[in-house]
Short mmCIF file of C-alpha atoms in Angstrom, two decimals:
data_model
loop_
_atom_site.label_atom_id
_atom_site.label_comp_id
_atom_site.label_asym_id
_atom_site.label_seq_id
_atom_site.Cartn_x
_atom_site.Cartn_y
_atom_site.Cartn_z
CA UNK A 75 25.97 32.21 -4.24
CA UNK A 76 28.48 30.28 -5.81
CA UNK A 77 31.50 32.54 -5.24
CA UNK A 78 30.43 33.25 -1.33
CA UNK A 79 32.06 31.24 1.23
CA UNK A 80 30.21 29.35 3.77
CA UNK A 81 29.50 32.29 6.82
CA UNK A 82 27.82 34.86 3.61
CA UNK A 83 26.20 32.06 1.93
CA UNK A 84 24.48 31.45 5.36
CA UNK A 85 23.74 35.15 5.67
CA UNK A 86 22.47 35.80 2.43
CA UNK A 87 20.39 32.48 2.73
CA UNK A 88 18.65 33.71 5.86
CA UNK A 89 18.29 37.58 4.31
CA UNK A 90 16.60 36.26 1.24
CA UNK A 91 14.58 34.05 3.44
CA UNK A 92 13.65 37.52 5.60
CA UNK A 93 13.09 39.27 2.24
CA UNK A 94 10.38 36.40 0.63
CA UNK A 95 9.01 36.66 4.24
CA UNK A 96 8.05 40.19 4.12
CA UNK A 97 6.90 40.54 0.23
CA UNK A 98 5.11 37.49 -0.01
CA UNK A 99 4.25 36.33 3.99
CA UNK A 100 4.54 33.10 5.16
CA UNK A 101 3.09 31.37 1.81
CA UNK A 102 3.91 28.00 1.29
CA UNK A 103 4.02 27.54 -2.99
CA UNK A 104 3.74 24.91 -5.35
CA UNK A 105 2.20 21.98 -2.79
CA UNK A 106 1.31 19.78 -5.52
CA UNK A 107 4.50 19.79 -7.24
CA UNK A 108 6.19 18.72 -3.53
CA UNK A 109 3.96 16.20 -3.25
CA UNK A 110 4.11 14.46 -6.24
CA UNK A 111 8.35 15.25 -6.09
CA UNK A 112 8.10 13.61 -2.54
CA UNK A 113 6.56 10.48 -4.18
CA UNK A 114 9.95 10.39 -6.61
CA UNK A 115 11.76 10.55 -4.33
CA UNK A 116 11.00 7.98 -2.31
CA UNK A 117 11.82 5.26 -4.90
CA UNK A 118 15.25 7.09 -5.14
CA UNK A 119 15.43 7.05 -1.66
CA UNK A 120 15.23 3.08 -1.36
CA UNK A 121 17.15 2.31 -3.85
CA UNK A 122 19.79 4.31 -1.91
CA UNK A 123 19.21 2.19 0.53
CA UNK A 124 19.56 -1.22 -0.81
CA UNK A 125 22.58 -0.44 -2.55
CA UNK A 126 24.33 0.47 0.72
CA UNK A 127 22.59 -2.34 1.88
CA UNK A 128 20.75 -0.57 4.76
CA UNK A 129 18.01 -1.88 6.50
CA UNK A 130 14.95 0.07 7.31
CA UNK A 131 12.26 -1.54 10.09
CA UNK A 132 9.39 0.40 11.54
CA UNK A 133 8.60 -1.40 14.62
CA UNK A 134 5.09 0.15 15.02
CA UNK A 135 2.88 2.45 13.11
CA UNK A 136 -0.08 3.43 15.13
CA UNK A 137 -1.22 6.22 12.90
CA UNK A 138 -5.05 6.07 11.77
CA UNK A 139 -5.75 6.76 8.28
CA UNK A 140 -6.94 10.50 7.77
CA UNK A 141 -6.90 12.94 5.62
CA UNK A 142 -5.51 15.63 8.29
CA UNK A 143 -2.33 17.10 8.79
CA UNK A 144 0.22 15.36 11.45
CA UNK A 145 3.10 16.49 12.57
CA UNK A 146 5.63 13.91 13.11
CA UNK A 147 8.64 14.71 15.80
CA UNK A 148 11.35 12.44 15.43
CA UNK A 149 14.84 13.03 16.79
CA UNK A 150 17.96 13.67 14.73
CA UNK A 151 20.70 11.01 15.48
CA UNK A 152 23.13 10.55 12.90
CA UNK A 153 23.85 9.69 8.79
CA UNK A 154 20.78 8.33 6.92
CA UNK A 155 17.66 9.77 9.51
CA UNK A 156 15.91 11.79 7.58
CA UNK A 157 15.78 9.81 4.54
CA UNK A 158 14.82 6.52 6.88
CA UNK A 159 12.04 8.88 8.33
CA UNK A 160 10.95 10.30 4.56
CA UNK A 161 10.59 6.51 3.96
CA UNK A 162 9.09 5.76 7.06
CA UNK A 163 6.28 8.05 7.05
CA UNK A 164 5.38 7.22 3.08
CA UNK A 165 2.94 10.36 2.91
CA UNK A 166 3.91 13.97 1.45
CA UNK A 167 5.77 15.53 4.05
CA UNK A 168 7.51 18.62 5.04
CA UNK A 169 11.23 18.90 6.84
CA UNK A 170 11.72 21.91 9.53
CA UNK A 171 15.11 21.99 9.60
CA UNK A 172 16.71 24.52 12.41
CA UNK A 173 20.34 24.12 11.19
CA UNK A 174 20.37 24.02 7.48
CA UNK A 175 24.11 25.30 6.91
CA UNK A 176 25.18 21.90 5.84
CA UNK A 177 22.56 22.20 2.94
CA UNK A 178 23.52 25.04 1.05
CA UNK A 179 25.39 24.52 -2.06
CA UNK A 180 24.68 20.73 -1.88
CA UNK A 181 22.61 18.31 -3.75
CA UNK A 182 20.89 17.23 -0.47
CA UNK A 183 19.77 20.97 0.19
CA UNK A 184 18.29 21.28 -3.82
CA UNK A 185 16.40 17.85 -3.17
CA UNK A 186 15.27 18.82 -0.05
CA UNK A 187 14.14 22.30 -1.54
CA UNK A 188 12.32 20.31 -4.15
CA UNK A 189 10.66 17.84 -1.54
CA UNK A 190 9.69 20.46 0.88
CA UNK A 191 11.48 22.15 3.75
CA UNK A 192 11.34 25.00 6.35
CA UNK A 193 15.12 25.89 6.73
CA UNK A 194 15.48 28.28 9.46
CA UNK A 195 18.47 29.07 11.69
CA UNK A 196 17.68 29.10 15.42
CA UNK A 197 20.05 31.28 16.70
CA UNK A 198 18.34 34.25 14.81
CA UNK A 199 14.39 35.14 16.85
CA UNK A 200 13.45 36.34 13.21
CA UNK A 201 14.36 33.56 11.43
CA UNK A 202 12.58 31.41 13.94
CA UNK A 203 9.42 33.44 13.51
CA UNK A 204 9.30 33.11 9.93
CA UNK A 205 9.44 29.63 10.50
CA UNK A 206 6.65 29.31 12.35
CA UNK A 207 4.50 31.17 10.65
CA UNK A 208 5.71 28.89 7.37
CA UNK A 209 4.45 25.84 9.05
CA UNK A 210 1.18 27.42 10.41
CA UNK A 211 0.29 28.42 6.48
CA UNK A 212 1.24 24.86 5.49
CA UNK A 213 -1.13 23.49 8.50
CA UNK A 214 -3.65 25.75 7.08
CA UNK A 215 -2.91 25.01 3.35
CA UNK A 216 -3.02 20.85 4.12
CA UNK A 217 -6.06 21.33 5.71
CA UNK A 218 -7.61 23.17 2.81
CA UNK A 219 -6.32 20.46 0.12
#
């Protein structure tokens, strides 16, 4: 991958994700490992912050305490969001991520590997369904934990 250029890194990305998808199914692997990774990152992830002396205020936080899944839907506007949102939320969680071009080849795409995402690109219908399916099994797999 490290002698492709940026259009067949993307395509062989997206194959191998097609590939996993049909020998192993929508399977969602090590949870444990994410979780406690997610956890690491997190201290890592303020510290980042304070140095660039970034300020981080959640104005309300209405979520009850449960042990189920949620699925949190915030919007993607600009530099720092998804780490603010990582750091927001506090709990294990998982990143669908519908353009993840930008990641490969990147230390933000191997940490986000590590913490736990669903890259997918949504201008392919089969890469979209794969997605899907991923975050079903992770539903189900959450539920199950």
């Amino acid at each position: 991958m490290l002698t492709l250029d940026q259009q067949s890194t993307e395509q062989y990305c997206r194959e191998m994700r097609h590939r996993r998808y049909k020998k192993e199914g929508a399977c969602i692997r090590f949870l444990r490992l994410h979780n406690f990774a997610h956890y690491i990152f997190l201290i890592l992830l303020k510290g980042q912050r304070k140095i660039k002396k970034q300020k981080l205020i959640v104005l309300n936080d209405e979520r009850k305490r449960t042990k189920a899944p949620l699925i949190i839907c915030p919007n993607h506007i600009g530099g720092a969001d998804i780490e603010m949102t990582f750091e927001a939320i506090k709990t294990p969680c998982w990143l669908a991520l519908g353009d993840p071009r930008e990641l490969y080849k990147h230390i933000d795409g191997m940490m986000l590997q590590i913490n736990g995402v669903i890259p997918f690109d949504t201008c392919y219908k089969k890469d979209r369904v794969i997605a899907r399916a991923r975050m079903e099994a992770l539903l189900q797999k959450m539920v199950t934990c």
